[in-house]
Coordinates of C-alpha atoms and ligand atoms in Angstrom, one line a residue:
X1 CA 24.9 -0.4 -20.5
X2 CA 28.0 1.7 -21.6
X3 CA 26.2 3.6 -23.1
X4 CA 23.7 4.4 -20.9
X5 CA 26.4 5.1 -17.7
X6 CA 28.3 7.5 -20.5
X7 CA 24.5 9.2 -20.8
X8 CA 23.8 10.1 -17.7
X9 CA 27.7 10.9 -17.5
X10 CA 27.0 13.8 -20.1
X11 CA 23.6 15.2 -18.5
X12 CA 25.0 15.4 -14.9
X13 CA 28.3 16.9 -16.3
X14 CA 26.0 19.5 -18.4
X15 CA 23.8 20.1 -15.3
X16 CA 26.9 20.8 -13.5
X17 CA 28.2 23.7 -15.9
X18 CA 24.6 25.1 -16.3
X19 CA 24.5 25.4 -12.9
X20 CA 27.6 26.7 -12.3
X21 CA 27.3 29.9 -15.0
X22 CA 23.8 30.3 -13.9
X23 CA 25.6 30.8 -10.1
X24 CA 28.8 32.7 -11.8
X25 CA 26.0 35.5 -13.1
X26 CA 24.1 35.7 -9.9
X27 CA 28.0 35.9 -8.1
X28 CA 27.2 32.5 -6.2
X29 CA 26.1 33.7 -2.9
X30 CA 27.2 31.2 -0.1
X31 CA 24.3 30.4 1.7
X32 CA 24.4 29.8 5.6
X33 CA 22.0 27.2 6.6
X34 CA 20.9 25.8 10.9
X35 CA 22.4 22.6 11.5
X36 CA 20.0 19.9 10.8
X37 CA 20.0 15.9 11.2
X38 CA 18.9 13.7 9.0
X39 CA 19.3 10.9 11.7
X40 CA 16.6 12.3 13.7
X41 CA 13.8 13.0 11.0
X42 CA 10.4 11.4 11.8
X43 CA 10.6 8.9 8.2
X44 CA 8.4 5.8 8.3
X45 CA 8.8 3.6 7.6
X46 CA 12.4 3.2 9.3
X47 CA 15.2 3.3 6.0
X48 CA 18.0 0.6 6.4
X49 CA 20.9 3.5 7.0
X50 CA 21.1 7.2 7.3
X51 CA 24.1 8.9 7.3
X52 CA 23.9 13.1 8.9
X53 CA 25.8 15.6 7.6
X54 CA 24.4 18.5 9.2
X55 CA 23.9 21.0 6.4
X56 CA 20.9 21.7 4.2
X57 CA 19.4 21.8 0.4
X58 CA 17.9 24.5 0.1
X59 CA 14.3 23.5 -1.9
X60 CA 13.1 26.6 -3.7
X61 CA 11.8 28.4 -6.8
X62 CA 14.8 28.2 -8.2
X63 CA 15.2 24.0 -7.9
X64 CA 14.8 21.6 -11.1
X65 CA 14.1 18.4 -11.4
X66 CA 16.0 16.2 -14.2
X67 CA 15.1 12.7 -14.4
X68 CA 17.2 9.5 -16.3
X69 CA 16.0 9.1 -19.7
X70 CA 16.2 5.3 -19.2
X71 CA 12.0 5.1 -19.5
X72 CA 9.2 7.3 -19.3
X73 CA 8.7 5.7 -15.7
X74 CA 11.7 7.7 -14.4
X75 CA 10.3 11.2 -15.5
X76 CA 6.8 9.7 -14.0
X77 CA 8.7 9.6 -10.6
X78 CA 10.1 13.1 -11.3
X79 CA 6.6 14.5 -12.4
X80 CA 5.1 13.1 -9.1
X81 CA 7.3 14.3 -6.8
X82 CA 6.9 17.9 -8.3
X83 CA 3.0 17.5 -8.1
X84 CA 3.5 16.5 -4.3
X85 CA 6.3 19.8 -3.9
X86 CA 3.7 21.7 -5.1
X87 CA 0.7 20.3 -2.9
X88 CA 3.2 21.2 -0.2
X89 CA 4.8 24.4 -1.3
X90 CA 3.0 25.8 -3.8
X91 CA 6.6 25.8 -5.6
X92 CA 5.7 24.8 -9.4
X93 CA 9.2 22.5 -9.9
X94 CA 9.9 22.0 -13.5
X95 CA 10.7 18.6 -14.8
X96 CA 13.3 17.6 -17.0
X97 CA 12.5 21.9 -18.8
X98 CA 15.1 23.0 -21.4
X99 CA 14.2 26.1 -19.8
X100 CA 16.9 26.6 -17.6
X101 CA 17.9 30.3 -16.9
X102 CA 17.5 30.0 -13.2
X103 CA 18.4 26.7 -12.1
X104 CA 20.3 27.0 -8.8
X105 CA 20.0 23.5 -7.5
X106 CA 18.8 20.0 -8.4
X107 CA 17.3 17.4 -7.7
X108 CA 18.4 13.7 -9.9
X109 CA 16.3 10.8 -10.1
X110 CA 18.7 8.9 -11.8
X111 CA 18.4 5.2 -12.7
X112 CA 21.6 2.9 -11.7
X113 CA 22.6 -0.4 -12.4
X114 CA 24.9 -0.5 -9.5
X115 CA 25.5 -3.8 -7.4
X116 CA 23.9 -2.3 -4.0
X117 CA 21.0 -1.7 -6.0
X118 CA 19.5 -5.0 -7.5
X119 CA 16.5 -5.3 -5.0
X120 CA 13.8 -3.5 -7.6
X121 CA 12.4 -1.4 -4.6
X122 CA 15.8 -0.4 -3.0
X123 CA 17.3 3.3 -3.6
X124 CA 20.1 5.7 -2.2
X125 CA 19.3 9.2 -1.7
X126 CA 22.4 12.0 -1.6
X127 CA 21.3 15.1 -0.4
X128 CA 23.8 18.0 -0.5
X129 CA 23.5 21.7 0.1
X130 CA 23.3 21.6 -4.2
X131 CA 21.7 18.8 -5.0
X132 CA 19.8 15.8 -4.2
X133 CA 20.0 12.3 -6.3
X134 CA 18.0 9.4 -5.9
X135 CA 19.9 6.2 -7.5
X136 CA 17.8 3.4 -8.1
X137 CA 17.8 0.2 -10.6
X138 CA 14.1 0.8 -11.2
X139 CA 11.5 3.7 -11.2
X140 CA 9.5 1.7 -8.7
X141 CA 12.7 2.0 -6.5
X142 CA 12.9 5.5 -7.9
X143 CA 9.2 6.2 -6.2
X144 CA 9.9 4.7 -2.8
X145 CA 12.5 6.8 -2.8
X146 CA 10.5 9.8 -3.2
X147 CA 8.5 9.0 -0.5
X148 CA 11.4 9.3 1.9
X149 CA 11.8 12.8 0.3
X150 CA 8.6 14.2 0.8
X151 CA 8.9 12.8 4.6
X152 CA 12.0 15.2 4.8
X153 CA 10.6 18.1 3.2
X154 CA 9.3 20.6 6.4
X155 CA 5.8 21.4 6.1
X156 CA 7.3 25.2 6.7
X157 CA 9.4 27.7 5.0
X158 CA 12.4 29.6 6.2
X159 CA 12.4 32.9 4.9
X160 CA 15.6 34.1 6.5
X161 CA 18.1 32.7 4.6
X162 CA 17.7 34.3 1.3
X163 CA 15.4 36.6 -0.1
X164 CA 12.6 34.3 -1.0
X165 CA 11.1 31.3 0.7
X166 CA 13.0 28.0 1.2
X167 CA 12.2 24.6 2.0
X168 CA 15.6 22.9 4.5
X169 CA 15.9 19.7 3.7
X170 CA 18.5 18.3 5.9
X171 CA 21.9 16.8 4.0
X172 CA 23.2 13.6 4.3
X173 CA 23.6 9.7 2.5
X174 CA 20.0 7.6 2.7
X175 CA 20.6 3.7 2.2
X176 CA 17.3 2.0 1.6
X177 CA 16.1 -1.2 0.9
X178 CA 13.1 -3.5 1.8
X179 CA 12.7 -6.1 4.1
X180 CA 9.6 -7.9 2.4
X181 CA 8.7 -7.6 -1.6
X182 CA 5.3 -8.0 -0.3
X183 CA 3.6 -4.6 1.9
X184 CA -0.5 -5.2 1.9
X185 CA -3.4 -3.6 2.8
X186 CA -6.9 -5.1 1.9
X187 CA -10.4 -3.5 2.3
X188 CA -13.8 -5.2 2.1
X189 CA -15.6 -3.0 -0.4
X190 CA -18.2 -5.8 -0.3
X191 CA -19.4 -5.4 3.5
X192 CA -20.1 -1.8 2.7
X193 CA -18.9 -0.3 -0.1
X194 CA -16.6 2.1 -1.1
X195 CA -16.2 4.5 -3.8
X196 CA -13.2 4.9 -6.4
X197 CA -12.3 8.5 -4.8
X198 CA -12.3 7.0 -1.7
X199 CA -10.2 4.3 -3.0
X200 CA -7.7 6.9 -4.3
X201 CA -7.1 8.7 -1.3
X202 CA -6.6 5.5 0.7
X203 CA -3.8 5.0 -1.8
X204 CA -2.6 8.0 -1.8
X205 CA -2.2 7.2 2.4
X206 CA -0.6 4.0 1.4
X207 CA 2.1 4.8 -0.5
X208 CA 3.5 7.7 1.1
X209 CA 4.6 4.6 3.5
X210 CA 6.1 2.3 0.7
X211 CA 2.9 -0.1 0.5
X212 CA 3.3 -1.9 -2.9
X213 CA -0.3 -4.1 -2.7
X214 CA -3.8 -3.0 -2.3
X215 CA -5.8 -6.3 -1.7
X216 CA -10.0 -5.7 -2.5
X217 CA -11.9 -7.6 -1.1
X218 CA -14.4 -7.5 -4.3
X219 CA -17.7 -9.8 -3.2
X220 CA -19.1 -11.5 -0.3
X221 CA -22.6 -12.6 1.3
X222 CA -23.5 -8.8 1.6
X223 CA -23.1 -7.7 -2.2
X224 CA -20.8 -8.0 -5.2
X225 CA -18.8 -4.8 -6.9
X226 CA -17.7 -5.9 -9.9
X227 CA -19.2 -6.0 -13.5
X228 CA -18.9 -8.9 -15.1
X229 CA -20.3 -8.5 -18.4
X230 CA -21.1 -12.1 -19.1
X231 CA -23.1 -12.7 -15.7
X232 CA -24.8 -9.2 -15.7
X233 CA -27.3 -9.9 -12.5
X234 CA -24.1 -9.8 -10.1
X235 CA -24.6 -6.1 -10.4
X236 CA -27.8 -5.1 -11.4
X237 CA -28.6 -7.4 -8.7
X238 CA -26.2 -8.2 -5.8
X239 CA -24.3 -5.0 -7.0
X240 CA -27.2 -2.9 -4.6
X241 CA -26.9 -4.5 -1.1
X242 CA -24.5 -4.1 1.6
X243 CA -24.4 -4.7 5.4
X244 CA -27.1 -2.9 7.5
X245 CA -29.4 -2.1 4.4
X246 CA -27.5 0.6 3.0
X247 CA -27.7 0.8 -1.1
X248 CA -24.2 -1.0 -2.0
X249 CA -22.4 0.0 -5.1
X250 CA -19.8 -1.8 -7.6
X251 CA -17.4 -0.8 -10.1
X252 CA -18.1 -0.8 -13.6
X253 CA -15.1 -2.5 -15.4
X254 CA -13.7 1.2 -16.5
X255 CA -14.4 2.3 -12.7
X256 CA -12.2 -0.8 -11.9
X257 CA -9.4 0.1 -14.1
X258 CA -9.4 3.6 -13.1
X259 CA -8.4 2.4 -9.5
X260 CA -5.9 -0.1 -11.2
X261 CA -4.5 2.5 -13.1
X262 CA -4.1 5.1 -10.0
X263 CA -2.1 2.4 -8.5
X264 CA 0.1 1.8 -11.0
X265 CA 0.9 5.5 -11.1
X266 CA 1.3 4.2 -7.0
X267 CA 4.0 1.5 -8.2
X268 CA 1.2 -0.5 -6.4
X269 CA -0.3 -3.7 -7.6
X270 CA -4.6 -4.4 -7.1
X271 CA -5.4 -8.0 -5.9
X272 CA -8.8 -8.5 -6.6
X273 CA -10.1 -10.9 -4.5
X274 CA -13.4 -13.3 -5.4
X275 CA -14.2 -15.1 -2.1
X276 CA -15.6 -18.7 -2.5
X277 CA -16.9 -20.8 -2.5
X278 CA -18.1 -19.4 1.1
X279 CA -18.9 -16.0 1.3
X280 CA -20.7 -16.2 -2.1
X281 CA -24.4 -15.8 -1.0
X282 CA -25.1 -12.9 -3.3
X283 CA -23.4 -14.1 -6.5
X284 CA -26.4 -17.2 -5.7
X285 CA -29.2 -14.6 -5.1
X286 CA -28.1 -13.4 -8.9
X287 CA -27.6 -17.2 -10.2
X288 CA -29.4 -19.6 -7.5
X289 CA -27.8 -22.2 -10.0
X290 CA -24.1 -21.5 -8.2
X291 CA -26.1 -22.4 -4.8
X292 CA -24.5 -25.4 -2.8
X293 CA -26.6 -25.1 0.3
X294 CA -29.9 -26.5 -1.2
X295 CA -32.1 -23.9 0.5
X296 CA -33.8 -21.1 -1.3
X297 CA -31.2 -18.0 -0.6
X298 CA -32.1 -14.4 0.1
X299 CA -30.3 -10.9 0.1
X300 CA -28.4 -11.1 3.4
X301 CA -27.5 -7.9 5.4
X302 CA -26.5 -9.2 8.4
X303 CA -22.6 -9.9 9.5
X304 CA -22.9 -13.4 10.4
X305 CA -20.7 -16.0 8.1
X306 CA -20.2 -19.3 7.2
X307 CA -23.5 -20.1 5.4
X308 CA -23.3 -19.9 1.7
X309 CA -21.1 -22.4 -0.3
X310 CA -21.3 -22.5 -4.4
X311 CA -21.9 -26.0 -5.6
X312 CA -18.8 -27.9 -5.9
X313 CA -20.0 -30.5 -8.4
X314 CA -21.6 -28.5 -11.4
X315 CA -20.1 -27.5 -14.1
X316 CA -22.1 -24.6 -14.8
X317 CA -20.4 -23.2 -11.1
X318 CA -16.4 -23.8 -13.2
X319 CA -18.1 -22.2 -16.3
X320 CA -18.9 -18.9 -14.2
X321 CA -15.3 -18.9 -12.0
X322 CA -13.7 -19.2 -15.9
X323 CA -16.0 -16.4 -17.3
X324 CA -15.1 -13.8 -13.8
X325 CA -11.7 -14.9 -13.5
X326 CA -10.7 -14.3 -17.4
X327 CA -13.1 -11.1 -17.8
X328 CA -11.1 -9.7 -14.0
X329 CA -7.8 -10.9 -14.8
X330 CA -7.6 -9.2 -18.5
X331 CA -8.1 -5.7 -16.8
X332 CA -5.7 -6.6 -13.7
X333 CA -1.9 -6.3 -14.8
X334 CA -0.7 -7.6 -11.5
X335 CA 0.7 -11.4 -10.9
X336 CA -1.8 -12.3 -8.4
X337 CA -5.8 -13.9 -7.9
X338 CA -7.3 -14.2 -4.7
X339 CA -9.4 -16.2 -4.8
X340 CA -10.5 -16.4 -1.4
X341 CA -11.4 -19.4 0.3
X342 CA -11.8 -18.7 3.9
X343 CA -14.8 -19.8 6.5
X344 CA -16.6 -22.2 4.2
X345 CA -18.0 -24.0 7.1
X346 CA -20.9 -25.4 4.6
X347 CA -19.0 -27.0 2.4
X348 CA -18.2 -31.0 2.9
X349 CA -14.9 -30.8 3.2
X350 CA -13.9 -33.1 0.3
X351 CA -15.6 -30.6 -1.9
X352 CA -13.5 -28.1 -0.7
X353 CA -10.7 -29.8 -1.6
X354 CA -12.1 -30.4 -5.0
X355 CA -13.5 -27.2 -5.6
X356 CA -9.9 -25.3 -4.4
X357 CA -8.3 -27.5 -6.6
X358 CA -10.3 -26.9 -9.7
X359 CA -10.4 -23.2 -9.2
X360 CA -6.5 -23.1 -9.1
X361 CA -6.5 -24.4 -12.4
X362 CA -8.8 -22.0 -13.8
X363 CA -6.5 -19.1 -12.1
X364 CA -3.0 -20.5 -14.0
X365 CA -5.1 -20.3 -17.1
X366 CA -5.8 -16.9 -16.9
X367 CA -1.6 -16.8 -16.2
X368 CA -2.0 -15.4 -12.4
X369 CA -1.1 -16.8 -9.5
X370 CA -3.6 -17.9 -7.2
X371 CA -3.6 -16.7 -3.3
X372 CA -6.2 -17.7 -1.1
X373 CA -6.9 -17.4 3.2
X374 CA -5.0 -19.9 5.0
X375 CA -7.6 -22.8 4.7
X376 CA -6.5 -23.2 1.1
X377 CA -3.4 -25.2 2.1
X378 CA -6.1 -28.3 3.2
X379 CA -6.5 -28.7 -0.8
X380 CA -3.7 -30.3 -3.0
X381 CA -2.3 -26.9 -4.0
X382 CA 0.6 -25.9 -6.1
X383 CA 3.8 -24.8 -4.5
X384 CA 3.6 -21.5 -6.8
X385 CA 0.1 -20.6 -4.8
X386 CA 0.7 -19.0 -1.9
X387 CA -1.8 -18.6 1.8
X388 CA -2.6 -15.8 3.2
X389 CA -2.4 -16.4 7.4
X390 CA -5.1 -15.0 9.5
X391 CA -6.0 -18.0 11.7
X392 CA -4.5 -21.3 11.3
X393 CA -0.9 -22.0 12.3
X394 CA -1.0 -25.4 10.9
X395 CA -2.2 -24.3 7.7
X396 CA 0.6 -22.2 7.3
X397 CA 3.4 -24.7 8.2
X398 CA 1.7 -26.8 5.9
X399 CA 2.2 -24.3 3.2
X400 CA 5.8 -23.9 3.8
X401 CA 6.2 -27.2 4.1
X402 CA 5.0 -27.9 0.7
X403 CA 7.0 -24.7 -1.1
X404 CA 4.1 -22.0 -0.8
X405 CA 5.0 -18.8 0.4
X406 CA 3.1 -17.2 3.1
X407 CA 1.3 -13.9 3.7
X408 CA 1.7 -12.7 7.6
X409 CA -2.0 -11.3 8.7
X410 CA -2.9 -13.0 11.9
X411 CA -6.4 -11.8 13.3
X412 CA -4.8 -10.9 17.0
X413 CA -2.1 -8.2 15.4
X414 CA -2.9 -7.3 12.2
X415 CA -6.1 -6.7 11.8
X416 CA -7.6 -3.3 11.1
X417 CA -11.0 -4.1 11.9
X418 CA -10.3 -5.0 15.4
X419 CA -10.9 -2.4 18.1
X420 CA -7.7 -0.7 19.2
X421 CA -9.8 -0.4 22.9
X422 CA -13.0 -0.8 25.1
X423 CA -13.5 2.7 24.4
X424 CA -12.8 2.0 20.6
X425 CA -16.7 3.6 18.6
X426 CA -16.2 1.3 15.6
X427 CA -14.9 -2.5 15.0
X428 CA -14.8 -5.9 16.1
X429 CA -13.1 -7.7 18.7
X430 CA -13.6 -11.3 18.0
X431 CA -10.2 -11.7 17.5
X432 CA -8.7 -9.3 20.0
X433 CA -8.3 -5.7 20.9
X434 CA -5.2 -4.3 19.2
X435 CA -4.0 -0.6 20.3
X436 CA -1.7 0.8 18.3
X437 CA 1.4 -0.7 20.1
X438 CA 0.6 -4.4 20.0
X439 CA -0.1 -3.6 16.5
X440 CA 3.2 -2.6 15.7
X441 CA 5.2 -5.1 18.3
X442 CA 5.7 -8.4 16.5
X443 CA 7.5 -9.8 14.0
X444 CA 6.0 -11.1 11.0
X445 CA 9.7 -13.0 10.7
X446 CA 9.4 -14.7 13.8
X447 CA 5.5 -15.1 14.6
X448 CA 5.3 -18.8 13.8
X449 CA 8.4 -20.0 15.0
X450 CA 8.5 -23.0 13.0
X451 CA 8.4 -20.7 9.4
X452 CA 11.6 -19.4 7.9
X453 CA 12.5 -15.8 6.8
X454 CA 12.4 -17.3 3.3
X455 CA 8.9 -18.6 4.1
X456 CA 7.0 -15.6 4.1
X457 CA 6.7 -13.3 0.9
X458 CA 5.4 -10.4 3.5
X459 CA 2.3 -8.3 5.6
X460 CA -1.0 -7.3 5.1
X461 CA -3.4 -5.5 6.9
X462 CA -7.1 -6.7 6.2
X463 CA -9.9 -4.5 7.3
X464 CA -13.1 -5.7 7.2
X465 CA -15.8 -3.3 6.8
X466 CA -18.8 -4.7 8.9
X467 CA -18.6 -1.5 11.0
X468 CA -17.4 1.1 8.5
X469 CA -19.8 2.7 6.3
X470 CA -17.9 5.7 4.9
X471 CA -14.2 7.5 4.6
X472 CA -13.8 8.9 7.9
X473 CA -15.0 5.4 9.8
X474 CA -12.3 3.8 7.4
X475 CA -9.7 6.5 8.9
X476 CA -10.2 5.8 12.6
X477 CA -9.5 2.0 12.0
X478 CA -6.9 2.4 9.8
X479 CA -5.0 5.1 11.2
X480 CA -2.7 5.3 12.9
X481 CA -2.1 1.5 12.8
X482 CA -1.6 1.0 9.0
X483 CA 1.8 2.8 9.0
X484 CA 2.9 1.0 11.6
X485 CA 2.3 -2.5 9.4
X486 CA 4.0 -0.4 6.5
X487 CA 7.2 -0.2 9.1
X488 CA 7.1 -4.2 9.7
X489 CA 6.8 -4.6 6.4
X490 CA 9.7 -2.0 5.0
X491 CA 12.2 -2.3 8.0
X492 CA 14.0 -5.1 9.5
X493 CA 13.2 -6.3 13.1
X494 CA 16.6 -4.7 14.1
X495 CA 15.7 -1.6 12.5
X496 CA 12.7 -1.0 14.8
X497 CA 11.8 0.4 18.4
X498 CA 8.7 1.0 19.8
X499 CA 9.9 3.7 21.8
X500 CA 11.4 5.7 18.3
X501 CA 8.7 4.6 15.9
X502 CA 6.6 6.3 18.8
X503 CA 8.2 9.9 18.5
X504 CA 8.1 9.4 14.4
X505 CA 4.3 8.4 14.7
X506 CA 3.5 11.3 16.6
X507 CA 5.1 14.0 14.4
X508 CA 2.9 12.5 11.5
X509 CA 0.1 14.8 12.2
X510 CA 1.3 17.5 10.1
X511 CA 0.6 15.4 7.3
X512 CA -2.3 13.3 8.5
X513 CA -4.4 16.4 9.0
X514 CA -3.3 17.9 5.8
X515 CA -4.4 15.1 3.9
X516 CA -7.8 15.6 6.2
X517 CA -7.3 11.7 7.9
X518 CA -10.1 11.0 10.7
X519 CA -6.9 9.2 12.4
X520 CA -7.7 7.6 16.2
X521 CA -5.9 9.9 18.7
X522 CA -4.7 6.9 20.4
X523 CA -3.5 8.0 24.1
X524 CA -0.7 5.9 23.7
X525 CA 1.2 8.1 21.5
X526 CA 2.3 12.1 22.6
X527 CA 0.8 13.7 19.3
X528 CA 3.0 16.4 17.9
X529 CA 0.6 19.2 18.1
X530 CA -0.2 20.8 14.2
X531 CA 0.5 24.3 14.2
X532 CA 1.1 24.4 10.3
X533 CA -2.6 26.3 10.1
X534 CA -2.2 28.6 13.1
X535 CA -2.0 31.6 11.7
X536 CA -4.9 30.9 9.7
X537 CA -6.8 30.3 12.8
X538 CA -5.8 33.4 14.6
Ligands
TNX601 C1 -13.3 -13.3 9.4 S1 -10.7 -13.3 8.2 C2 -13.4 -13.3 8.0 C3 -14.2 -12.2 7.4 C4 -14.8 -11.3 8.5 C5 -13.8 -11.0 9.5 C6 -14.2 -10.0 10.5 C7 -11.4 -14.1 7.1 C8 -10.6 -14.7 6.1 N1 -12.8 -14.1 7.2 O1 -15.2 -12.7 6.6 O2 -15.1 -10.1 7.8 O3 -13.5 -12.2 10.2 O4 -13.1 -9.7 11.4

């Protein structure tokens, strides 16, 4: 540990004298920057403390990027961050280059093992007219911190101060750290489905606002998207239906680990989620043997649910959850198995119990922990699985009651799928209508009275894709509400406003539209109007 502190000691301390002869031969010119605030940039979500002081680094050709040497991970950060400069800049910002004749200023991910920084995700960020360093314990902390960056970087140069362009991000101390380990958002890719670019960019989206899970929502009644290789027919079968008759999809097992892998580049975990033993009606069309129902089953397009069940008394129905459970968990790195469990209004409800309970052991074998919707907690579950709420108060207090942690996403507030408005083209509203503000004004903390802070392991956001076929349909749901969920999970209740998360929503569009998001216009919020492409227009 020493060692490491006397490391990074050196580098800084030869980073400083580069930088300093490099500035003696150029006669260090002092640059005059606008006073700026940091308090007042538009970063979402909200970080625990920011600190203004007014000045300015100066981002341009001449900046570097040095990362700690503690693991590859760090100079991952550091490479990402320059990718996402660039995307923004077109500056090409060297990582970690021995090339260093004209370094002016820098910018430090450096990895700390300081006391304020033993939350894995937490991270400072110093930002000085020379340089800017991001401290964190781990590169995942490293990343969210880079987030907060980008959010700071203008979207436009000034080209007055010196003789080339420059990018002003404002000076001061960031103190960050998050509220919940656990940030969601899920998507039914089984509904409709959706491809792995589409997948990416949604990611992308995600973690630009410190989300750390992506929940999919892998099979239901409508189709199933993942190969299993031992149970080929889910695919080459169910793998080819979806809702409203459309031609379906599913991920090969590379396809799926391409997705896994972009997420871990995302410091984001995939859940992959196997809903049963409702929801299961195409898995039976493949296998009738799984059926439960006793009737003969066909491929079912509709939206209606509730009407499949697997059986819970064969064996042959264990055999298969062992065989998709080992073959998804071996390419899924994360701790966690959903496996689902919600709406099985077909199953006896002793069967439930039994089946839940069964399936849980098969989960632990295949060393993940199990999460299932709310209704789980009726079984005789273990206090390591944890329920995801959406609908039954009482099966969450049970879950605490017995040790489990819970997952906050009740239907009324924080669900995507649920029209934000009368006027709303796409969704549901079976639940409730949620515009953008009673999306973001709750506390997951406090929702159930009866649950404790310690309770509840975080948010997600499901959306349900009965009414979403493509990309852009997946935007107008999701957007702009997501990034509010990412602020309830990331900031503490008294860390957040309405009325300010309002302005910072509204001066997102900058990077919403760069990043071509269908977002709903809600009329709620006074959206910053985008003049980053005007002179392209005129
Ligand atoms: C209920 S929420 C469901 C889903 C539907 C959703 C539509 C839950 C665990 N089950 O099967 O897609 O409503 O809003």
């Amino acid at each position: 540990m020493k060692k490491k502190i006397l490391a990074i000691k050196i580098a800084l301390f030869a980073l400083a004298i580069i930088s300093l002869s490099c500035a003696e031969k150029k006669k260090k010119i002092n640059l005059v920057f606008p006073e700026t605030n940091l308090a007042s940039e538009n970063i979402i979500p909200k970080p625990s403390k920011i600190i203004a002081t007014n000045s300015a680094f100066g981002l341009d050709k001449n900046t570097v990027i040095y990362t700690s040497q503690a693991s590859n991970e760090f100079e991952a950060v550091g490479q990402f961050l320059s990718d996402k400069i660039e995307e923004l800049t077109a500056l090409k910002i060297p990582v970690n280059s021995t090339e260093l004749e004209t370094v002016d200023r820098v910018i430090y991910i450096n990895q700390s093992d300081s006391l304020d920084l033993q939350v894995k995700e937490s991270y400072q960020l110093y930002i000085s007219k020379d340089s800017i360093i991001i401290n964190s314990m781990t590169a995942e902390g490293a990343f969210r911190g880079v987030q907060t960056l980008r959010q700071i970087i203008p979207e436009k140069s000034n080209d007055t101060i010196t003789d080339h362009a420059m990018w002003l991000v404002p000076s001061g101390k960031i103190i960050d750290s998050p509220n919940f380990e656990y940030r969601g958002a899920m998507l039914d890719v089984a509904r409709h489905f959706f491809s792995v670019s589409e997948i990416k960019k949604y990611i992308d989206l995600l973690a630009y606002y410190k989300i750390n899970q992506l929940h999919l929502h892998l099979t239901d009644d409508q189709g199933w998207r993942i190969e299993i290789k031992s149970w080929p027919k889910l695919t080459s079968v169910s793998g080819n239906t979806e809702v409203g008759g459309g031609k379906g999809g599913f991920y090969t097992q590379e396809e799926y680990s391409e997705i896994v892998a972009y997420a871990t580049e995302h410091h984001m975990t995939i859940i992959p989620e196997v809903d049963m033993p409702g929801h299961t009606n195409a898995a039976s069309v493949a296998y009738p043997i799984l059926n439960g129902n006793g009737k003969t089953l066909k491929p079912y397009t509709g939206t209606h649910v509730g009407f499949s069940t697997f059986d819970a008394h064969k064996d042959t129905v264990y055999a298969f959850i062992d065989d998709v459970v080992r073959e998804i968990a071996a390419l899924t790195p994360g701790p966690y198995f959903h496996i689902g469990g919600d709406e099985s209004h077909v199953t006896k409800k002793k069967d439930y119990i039994l089946f839940v309970n069964r399936v849980e052991k098969i989960v632990q074998k295949h060393g993940k922990q199990m999460i299932g919707w709310d209704e789980i907690m009726q079984a005789d579950v273990d206090s390591s699985s944890i329920a995801q709420h959406w609908n039954t108060k009482k099966n969450a207090t049970d879950a605490a009651a017995r040790g489990s942690k819970i997952i906050m996403s009740p239907a009324t507030r924080a669900y995507l799928d649920m029209k934000y408005d009368d006027a709303s083209i796409h969704g549901l509203d079976w639940a409730a209508l949620i515009p953008v503000d009673t999306a973001y004004n709750w506390s997951p903390t406090t929702y159930i009275k009866e649950l404790k802070k310690e309770d509840i392991l975080g948010i997600e956001a499901p959306l349900w894709s009965e009414t979403i076929a493509n990309m852009a349909e997946l935007e107008y749901l999701a957007f702009p509400r997501m990034i509010g969920y990412a602020e309830l999970g990331w900031s503490t209740d008294e860390n957040r406003n309405w009325e300010d998360f309002k302005i910072r929503l509204a001066n997102q569009t900058p990077y919403l539209n760069r990043m071509n998001v269908n977002y709903y216009p809600s009329e709620l919020i006074d959206w910053k109007k985008d003049t980053t492409n005007d002179t392209l227009k005129n």
